[in-house]
Short mmCIF file of C-alpha atoms in Angstrom, two decimals:
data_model
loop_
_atom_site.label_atom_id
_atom_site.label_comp_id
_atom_site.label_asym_id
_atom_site.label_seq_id
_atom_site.Cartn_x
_atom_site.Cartn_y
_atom_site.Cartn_z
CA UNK A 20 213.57 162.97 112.88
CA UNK A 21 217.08 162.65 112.54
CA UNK A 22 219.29 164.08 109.72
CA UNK A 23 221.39 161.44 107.77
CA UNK A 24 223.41 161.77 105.10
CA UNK A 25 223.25 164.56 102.33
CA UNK A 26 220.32 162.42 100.59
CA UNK A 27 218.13 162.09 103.40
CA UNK A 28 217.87 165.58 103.64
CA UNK A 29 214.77 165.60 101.18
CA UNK A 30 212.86 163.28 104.03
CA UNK A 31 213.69 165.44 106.58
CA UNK A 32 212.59 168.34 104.76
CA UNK A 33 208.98 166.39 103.97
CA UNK A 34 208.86 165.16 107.82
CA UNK A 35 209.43 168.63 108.86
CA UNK A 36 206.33 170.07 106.81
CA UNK A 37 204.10 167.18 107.74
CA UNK A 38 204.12 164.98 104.63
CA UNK A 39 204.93 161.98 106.18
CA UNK A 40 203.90 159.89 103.52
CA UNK A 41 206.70 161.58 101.47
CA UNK A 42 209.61 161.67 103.94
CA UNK A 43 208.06 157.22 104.32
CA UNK A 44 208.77 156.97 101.17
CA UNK A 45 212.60 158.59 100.92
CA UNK A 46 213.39 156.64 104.40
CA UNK A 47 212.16 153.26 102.79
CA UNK A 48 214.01 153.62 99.38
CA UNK A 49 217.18 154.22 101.97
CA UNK A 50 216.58 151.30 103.76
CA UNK A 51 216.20 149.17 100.96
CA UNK A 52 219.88 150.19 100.01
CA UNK A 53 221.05 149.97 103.90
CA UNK A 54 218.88 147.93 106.10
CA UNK A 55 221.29 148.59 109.03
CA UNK A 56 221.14 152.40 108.73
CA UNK A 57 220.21 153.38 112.68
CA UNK A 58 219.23 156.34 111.70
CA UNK A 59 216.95 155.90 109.11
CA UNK A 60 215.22 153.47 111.17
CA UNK A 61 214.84 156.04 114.04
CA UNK A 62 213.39 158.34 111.36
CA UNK A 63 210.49 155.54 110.29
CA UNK A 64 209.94 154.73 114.24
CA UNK A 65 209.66 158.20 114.49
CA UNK A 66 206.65 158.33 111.79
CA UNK A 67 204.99 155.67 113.01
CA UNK A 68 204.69 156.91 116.62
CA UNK A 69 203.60 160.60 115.19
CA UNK A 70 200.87 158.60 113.01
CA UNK A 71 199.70 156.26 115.70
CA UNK A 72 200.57 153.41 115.13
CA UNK A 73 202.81 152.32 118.10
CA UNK A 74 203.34 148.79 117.66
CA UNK A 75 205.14 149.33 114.19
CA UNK A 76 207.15 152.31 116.54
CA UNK A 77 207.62 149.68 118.93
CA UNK A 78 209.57 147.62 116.39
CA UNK A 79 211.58 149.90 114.65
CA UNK A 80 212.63 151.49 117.05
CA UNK A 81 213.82 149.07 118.97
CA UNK A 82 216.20 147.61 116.05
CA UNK A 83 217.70 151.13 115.39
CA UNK A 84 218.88 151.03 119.03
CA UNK A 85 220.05 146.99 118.66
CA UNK A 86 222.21 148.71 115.61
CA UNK A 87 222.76 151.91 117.88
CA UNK A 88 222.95 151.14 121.55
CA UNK A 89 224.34 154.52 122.40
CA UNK A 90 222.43 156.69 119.64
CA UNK A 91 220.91 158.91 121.60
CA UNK A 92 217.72 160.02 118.95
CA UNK A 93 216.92 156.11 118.99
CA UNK A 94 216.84 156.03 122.78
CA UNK A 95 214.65 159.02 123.40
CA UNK A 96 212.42 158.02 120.61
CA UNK A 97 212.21 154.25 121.81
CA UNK A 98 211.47 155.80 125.48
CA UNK A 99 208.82 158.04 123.80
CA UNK A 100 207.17 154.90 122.39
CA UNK A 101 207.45 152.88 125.18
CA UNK A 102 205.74 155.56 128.03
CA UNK A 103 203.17 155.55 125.13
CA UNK A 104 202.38 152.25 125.81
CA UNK A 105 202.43 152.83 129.35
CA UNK A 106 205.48 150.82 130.14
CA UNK A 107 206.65 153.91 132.49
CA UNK A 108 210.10 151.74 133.63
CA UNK A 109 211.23 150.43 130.09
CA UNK A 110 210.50 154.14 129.10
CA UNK A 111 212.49 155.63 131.52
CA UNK A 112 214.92 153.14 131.50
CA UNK A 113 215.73 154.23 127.70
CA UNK A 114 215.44 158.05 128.28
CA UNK A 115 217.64 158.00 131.27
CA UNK A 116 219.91 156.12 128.79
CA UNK A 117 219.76 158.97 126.13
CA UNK A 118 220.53 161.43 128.56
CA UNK A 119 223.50 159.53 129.60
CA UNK A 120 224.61 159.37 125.78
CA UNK A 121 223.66 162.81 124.82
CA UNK A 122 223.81 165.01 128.24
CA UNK A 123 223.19 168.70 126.15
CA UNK A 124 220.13 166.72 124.11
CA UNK A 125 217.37 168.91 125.69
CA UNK A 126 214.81 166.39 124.02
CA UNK A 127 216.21 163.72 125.80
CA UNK A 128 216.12 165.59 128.92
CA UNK A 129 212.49 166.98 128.70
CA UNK A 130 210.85 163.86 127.72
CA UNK A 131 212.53 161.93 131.09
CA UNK A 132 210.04 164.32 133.14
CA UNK A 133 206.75 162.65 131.90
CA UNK A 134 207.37 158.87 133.67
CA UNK A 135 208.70 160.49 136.37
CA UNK A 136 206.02 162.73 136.93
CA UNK A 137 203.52 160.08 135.95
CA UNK A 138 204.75 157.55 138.53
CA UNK A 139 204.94 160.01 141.27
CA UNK A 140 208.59 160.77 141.78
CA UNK A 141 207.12 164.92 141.57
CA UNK A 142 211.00 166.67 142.57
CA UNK A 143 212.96 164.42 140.10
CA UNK A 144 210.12 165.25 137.35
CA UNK A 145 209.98 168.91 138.04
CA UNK A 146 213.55 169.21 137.82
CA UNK A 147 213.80 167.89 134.34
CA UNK A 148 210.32 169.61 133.32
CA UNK A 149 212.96 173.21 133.59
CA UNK A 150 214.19 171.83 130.45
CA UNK A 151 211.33 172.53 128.61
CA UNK A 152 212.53 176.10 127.48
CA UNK A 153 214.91 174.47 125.58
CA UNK A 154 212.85 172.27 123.21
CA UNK A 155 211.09 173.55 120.56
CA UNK A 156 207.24 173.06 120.19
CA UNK A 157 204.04 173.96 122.24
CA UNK A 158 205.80 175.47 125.52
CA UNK A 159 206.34 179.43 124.89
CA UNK A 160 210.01 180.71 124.96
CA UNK A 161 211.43 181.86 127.90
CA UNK A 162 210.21 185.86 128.67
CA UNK A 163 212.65 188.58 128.99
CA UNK A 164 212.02 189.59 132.06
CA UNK A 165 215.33 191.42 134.06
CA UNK A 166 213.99 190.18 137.60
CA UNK A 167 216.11 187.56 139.17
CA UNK A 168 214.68 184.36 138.86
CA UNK A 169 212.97 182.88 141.43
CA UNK A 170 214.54 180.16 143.65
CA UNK A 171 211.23 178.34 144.82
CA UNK A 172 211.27 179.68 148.73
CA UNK A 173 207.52 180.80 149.54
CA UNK A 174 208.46 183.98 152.13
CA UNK A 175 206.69 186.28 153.12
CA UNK A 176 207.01 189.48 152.26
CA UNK A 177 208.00 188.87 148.55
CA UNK A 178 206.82 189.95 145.49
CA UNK A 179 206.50 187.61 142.90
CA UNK A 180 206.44 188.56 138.91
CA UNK A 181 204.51 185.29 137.50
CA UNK A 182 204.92 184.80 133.48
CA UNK A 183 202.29 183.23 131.42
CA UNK A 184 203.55 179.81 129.49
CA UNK A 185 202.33 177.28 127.28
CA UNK A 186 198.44 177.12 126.66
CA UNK A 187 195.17 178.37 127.82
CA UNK A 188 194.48 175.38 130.07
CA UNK A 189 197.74 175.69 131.39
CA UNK A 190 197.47 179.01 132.93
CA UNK A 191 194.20 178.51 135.07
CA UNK A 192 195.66 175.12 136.13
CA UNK A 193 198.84 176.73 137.57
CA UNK A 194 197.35 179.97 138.90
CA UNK A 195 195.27 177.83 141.10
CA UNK A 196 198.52 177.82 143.11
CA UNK A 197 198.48 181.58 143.72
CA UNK A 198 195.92 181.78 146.43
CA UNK A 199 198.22 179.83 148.56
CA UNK A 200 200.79 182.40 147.85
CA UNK A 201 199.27 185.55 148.53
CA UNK A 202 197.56 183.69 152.03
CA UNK A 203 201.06 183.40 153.14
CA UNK A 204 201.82 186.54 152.58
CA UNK A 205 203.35 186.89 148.80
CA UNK A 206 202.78 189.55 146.58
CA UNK A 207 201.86 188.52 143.45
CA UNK A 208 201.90 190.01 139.68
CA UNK A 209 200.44 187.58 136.69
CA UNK A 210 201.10 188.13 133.34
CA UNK A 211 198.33 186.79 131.41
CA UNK A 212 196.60 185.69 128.21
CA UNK A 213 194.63 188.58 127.43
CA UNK A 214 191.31 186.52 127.38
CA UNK A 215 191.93 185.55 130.97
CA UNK A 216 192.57 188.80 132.32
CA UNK A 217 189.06 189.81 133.04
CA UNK A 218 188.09 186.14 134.66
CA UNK A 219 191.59 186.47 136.73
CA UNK A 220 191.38 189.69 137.74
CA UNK A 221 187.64 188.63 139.89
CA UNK A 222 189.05 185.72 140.90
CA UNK A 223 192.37 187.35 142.08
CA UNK A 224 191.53 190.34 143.77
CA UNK A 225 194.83 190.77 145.94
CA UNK A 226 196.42 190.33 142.73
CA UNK A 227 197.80 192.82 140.25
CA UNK A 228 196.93 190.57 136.40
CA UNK A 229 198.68 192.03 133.46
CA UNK A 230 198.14 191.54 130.13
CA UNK A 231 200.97 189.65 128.14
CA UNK A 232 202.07 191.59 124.92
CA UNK A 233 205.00 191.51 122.75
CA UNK A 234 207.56 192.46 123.98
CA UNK A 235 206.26 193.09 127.17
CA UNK A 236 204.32 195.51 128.96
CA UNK A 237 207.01 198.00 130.18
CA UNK A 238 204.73 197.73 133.66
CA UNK A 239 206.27 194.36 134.05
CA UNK A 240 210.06 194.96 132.79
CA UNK A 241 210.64 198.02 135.25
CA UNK A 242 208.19 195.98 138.07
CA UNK A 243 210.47 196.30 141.76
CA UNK A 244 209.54 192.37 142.06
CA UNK A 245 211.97 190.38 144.06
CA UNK A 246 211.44 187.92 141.49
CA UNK A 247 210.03 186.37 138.48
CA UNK A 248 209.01 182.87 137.63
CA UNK A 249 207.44 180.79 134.82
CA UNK A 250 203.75 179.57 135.95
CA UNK A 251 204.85 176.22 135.23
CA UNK A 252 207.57 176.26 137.99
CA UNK A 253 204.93 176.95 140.43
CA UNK A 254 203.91 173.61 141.07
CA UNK A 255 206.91 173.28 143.15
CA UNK A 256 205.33 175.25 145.64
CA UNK A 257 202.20 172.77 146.12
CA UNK A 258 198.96 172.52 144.46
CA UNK A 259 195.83 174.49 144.41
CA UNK A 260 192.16 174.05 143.85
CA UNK A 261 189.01 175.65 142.95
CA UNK A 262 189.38 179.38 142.71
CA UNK A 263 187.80 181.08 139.28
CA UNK A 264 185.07 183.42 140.09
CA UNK A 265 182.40 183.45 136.99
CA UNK A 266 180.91 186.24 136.36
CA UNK A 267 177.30 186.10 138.84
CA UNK A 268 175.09 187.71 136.26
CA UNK A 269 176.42 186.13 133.34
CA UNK A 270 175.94 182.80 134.99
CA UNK A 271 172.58 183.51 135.84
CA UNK A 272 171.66 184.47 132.62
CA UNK A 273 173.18 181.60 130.94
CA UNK A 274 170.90 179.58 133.37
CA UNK A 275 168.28 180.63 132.58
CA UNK A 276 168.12 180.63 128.98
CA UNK A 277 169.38 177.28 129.37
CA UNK A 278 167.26 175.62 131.31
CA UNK A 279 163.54 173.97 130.45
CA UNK A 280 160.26 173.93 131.52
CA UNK A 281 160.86 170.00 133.24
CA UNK A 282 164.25 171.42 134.72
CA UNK A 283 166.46 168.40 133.37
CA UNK A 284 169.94 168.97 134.47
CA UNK A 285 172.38 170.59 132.47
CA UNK A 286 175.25 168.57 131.24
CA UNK A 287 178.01 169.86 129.44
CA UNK A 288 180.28 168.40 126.46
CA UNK A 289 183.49 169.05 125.26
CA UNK A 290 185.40 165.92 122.72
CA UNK A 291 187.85 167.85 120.40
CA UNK A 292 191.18 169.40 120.57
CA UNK A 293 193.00 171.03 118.05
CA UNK A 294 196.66 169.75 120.09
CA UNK A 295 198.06 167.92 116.65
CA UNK A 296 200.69 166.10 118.92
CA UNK A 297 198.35 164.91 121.67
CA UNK A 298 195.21 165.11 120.47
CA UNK A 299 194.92 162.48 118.75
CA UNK A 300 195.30 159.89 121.17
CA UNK A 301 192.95 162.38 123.57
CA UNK A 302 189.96 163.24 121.26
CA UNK A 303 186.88 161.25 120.34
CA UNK A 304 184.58 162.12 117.77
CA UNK A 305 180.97 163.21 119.13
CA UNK A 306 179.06 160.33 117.73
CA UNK A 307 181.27 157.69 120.18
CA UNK A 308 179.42 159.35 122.73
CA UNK A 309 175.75 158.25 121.67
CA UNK A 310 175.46 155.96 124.96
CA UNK A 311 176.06 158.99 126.90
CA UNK A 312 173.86 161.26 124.59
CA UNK A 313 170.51 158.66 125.12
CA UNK A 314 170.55 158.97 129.01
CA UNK A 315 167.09 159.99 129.55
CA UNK A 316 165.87 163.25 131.59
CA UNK A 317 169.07 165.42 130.93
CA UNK A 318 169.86 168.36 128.49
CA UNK A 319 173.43 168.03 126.63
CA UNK A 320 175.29 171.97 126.08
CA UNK A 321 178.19 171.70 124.10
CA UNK A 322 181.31 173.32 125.29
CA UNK A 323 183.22 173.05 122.60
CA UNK A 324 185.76 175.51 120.85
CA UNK A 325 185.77 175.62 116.67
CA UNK A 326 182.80 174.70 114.06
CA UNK A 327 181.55 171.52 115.06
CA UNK A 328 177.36 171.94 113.93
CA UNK A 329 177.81 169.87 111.12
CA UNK A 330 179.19 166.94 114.14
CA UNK A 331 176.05 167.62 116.21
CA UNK A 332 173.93 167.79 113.44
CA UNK A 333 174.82 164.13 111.92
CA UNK A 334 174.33 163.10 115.95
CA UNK A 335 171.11 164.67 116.14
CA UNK A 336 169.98 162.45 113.23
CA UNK A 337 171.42 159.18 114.44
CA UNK A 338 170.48 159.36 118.07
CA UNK A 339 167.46 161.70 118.24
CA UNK A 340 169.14 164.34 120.94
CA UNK A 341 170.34 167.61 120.17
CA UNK A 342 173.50 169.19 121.78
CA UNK A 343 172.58 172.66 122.29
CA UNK A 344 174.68 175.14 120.67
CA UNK A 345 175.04 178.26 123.27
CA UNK A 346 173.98 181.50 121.42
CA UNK A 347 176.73 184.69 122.04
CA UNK A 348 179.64 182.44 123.44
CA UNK A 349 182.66 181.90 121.70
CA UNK A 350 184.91 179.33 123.48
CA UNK A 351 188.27 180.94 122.34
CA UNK A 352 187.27 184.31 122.41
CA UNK A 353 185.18 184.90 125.42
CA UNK A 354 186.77 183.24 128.27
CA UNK A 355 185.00 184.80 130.49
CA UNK A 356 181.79 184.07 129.28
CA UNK A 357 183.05 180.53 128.62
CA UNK A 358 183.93 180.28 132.47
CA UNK A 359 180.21 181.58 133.12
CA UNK A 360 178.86 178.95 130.79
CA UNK A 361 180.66 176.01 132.85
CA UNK A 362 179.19 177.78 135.97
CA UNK A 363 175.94 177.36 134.98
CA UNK A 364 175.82 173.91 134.02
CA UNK A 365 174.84 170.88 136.77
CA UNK A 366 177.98 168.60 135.14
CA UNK A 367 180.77 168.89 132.96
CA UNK A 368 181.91 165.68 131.08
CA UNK A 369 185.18 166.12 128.90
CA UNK A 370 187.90 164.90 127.69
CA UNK A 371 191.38 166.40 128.92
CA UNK A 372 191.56 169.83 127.13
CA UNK A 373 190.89 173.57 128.71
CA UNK A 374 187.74 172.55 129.55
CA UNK A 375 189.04 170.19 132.45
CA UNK A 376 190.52 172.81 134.01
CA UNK A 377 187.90 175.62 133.87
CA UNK A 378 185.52 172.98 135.74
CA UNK A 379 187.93 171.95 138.21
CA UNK A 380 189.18 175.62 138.45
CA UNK A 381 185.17 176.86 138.96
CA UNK A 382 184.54 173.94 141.54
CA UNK A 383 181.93 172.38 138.96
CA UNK A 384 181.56 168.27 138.88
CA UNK A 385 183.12 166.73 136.09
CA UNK A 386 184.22 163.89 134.88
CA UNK A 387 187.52 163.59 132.65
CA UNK A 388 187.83 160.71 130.16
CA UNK A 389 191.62 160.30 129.94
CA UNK A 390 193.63 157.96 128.14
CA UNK A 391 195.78 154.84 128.73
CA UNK A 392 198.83 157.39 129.37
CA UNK A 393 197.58 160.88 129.96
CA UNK A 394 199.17 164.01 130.25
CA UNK A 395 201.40 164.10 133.82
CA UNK A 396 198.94 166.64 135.67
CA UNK A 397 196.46 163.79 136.18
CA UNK A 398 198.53 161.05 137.23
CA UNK A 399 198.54 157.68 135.84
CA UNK A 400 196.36 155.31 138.15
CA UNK A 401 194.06 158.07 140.52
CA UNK A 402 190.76 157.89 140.55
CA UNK A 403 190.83 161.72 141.64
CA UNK A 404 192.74 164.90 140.91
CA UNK A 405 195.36 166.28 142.65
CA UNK A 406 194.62 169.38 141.81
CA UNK A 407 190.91 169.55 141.30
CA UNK A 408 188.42 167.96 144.02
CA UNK A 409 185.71 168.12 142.18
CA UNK A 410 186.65 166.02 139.06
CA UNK A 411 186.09 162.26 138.58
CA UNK A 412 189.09 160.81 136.27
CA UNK A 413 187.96 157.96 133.95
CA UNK A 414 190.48 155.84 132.71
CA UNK A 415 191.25 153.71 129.60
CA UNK A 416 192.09 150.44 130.05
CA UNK A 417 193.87 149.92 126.94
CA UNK A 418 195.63 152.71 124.63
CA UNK A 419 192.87 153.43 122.16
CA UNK A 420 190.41 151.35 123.71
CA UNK A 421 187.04 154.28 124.65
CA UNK A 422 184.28 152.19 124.50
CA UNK A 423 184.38 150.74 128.01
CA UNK A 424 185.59 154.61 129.18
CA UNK A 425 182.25 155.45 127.51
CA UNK A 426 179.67 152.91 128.84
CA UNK A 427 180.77 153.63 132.09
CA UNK A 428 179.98 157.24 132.06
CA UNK A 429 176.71 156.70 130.44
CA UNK A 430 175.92 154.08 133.45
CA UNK A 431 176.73 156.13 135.69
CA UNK A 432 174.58 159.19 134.34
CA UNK A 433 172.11 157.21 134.83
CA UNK A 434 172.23 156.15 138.09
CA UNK A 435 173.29 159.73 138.99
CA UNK A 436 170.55 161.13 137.09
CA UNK A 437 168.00 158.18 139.36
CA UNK A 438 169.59 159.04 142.95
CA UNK A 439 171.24 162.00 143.54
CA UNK A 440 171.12 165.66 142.18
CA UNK A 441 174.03 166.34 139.85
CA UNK A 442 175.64 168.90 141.81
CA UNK A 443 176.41 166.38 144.28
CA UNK A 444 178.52 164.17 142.69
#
């Protein structure tokens, strides 16, 4: 939110430690006093958006930029609320509008890649996704590598230093891109998430995968690369597709102790993410997916991360089907087992968190229930991804609105389940 005067400075200080209620409050009594305040208005639109509810965003943000037609917060956080809401040109209409007004407002700048990306204009998104370093939040600061930076020409004959950024999901989605690389002829080095190093190292082999530490491995700072790059920036060079390598023994295990007498196919689950800025409008909580839990002949694994038996527990009351719980893998700790877990299963049906990515990344069929807007690697109207053939993308309709998203996965289990095996889909 925006800083005002001397006084607001206790909101601010609330916002900025997630009381929200609190920093409401403060805002309010100020608008009482000034109802034309532009600022304080922003701040409340800005709430409202963080807490959901957009249509009360909607509104006050768009008075704070009647009383403020060149204030440049209002703008980007009126865009924000708008590509929310999946009005991509009104959105980018308003960001392109705070970038005018505030040039240097990296904010402003960042948040005019995501309609751009999302409609499909991929150069003019990418360009402004390279101001992502600058914004603070989720995306990892830029690493201190000495390399030059890389200028996007795939030659032969180069070696690459590749940087891990941003999260988990992230990284498999844009090392897909390195196969392409090395096949014409680039060296590459990856610096990775620890937890990823074994899984990337099998399913890299022509590639030399290094750890990330802090600060960094000295292998990597005195590395005779021609270059380094953010993984992120990758992308430029094309996309990739299935190329994680589970572990074959692992996998096989995993199936087997899986699997039952009847062989029902294997289905797995994932519904939760822990993204507090996203998540929200991507997560569902298990129970929602009771339609999809009652399709006969198949046996649900969950897939996912944190403390959730209590969740399958109330589920298993209510609809009579259990969710197993897979002894001896941890989600966040044990990547590669994780990866080996997804291998084993017939079908993967998520929503869009890490999971995604390991399925498409593994070649596994899954479907992806996205919402109204997702996130820009999926596209806004596709039916497919871009970057992983395997995946089936099933949309909301409406912001909000899963039940539809829902009933149509659980049809067409079933019919799935009735013709064909899963791994066909």
């Amino acid at each position: 939110p925006v800083r005002g005067e001397a006084g607001l400075f206790l909101g601010d200080l609330f916002a900025c430690h997630g009381d929200d209620a609190a920093a409401r409050a403060v805002w309010r009594a100020r608008l009482v006093r000034v109802p034309d305040d532009a600022d304080v208005l922003t701040n409340l639109g800005s709430l409202a958006r963080r807490g959901g509810d957009g249509a009360a965003a909607l509104a006050l943000l768009a008075a704070a930029v009647t009383l403020g037609p060149t204030n440049a917060a209002a703008l980007l956080n009126l865009g924000n609320a708008l590509v929310d809401r999946g009005d991509l040109a009104a959105g980018e209409w308003r960001l392109r509008a705070a970038v005018v007004a505030a040039p240097d407002l990296a904010e402003a700048q960042h948040a005019l890649a995501f309609p751009l990306l999302l409609r499909g204009a991929t150069r003019a998104g990418l360009r402004q996704l390279a101001w992502r370093f600058e914004v603070p939040g989720p995306v990892s600061p830029r690493r201190p590598f000495p390399q030059p930076p890389w200028d996007g020409r795939v030659v032969a004959g180069q070696h690459l230093l590749i940087w891990q950024e941003q999260g988990v999901g992230d990284e498999v989605l844009f090392a897909s891109v390195i196969p392409a690389l090395t096949q014409a002829g680039v060296r590459c080095t990856l610096e990775a998430e620890p937890r990823l190093v074994p899984l990337f190292t099998r399913s890299l082999p022509s590639v030399q995968v290094v750890a990330r530490r802090h600060p960094p491995d000295p292998v990597l700072t005195t590395l005779a690369a021609d270059a380094q790059v953010p993984a992120g920036d990758l992308v430029a060079a094309g996309r990739g597709g299935a190329y994680l390598v589970a572990d074959p023994a692992r996998t096989a295990a995993l199936r087997r102790r899986l699997a039952t007498a009847t062989e029902e196919p294997l289905v797995g689950l994932a519904w939760h993410t822990t993204n507090r800025r996203t998540g929200p409008a991507r997560a569902l909580p298990l129970v929602a997916l009771a339609p999809v839990l009652t399709a006969p002949g198949v046996r649900f694994v969950s897939l996912q991360y944190g403390d959730h038996e209590a969740e399958a527990a109330a589920v298993a009351a209510r609809t009579g089907v259990t969710v197993v719980q897979p002894p001896g893998i941890d989600p966040l700790a044990d990547l590669d087992g994780f990866a080996a877990l997804v291998a084993a299963l017939d079908l993967v049906i998520t929503i869009d968190n890490a999971t995604a990515h390991f399925a498409g990344a593994l070649g596994k069929p899954g479907w992806v229930l996205l919402p109204a807007v997702p996130d820009w690697r999926w596209g806004i109207k596709a039916r497919t991804s871009t970057w992983w053939p395997s995946l089936r993308l099933v949309r909301q309709a409406a912001p909000g609105v899963w039940g539809p998203v829902i009933e149509r996965v659980a049809m067409s289990l079933r019919e799935v389940k009735e013709r064909y095996p899963l791994d066909l889909i």
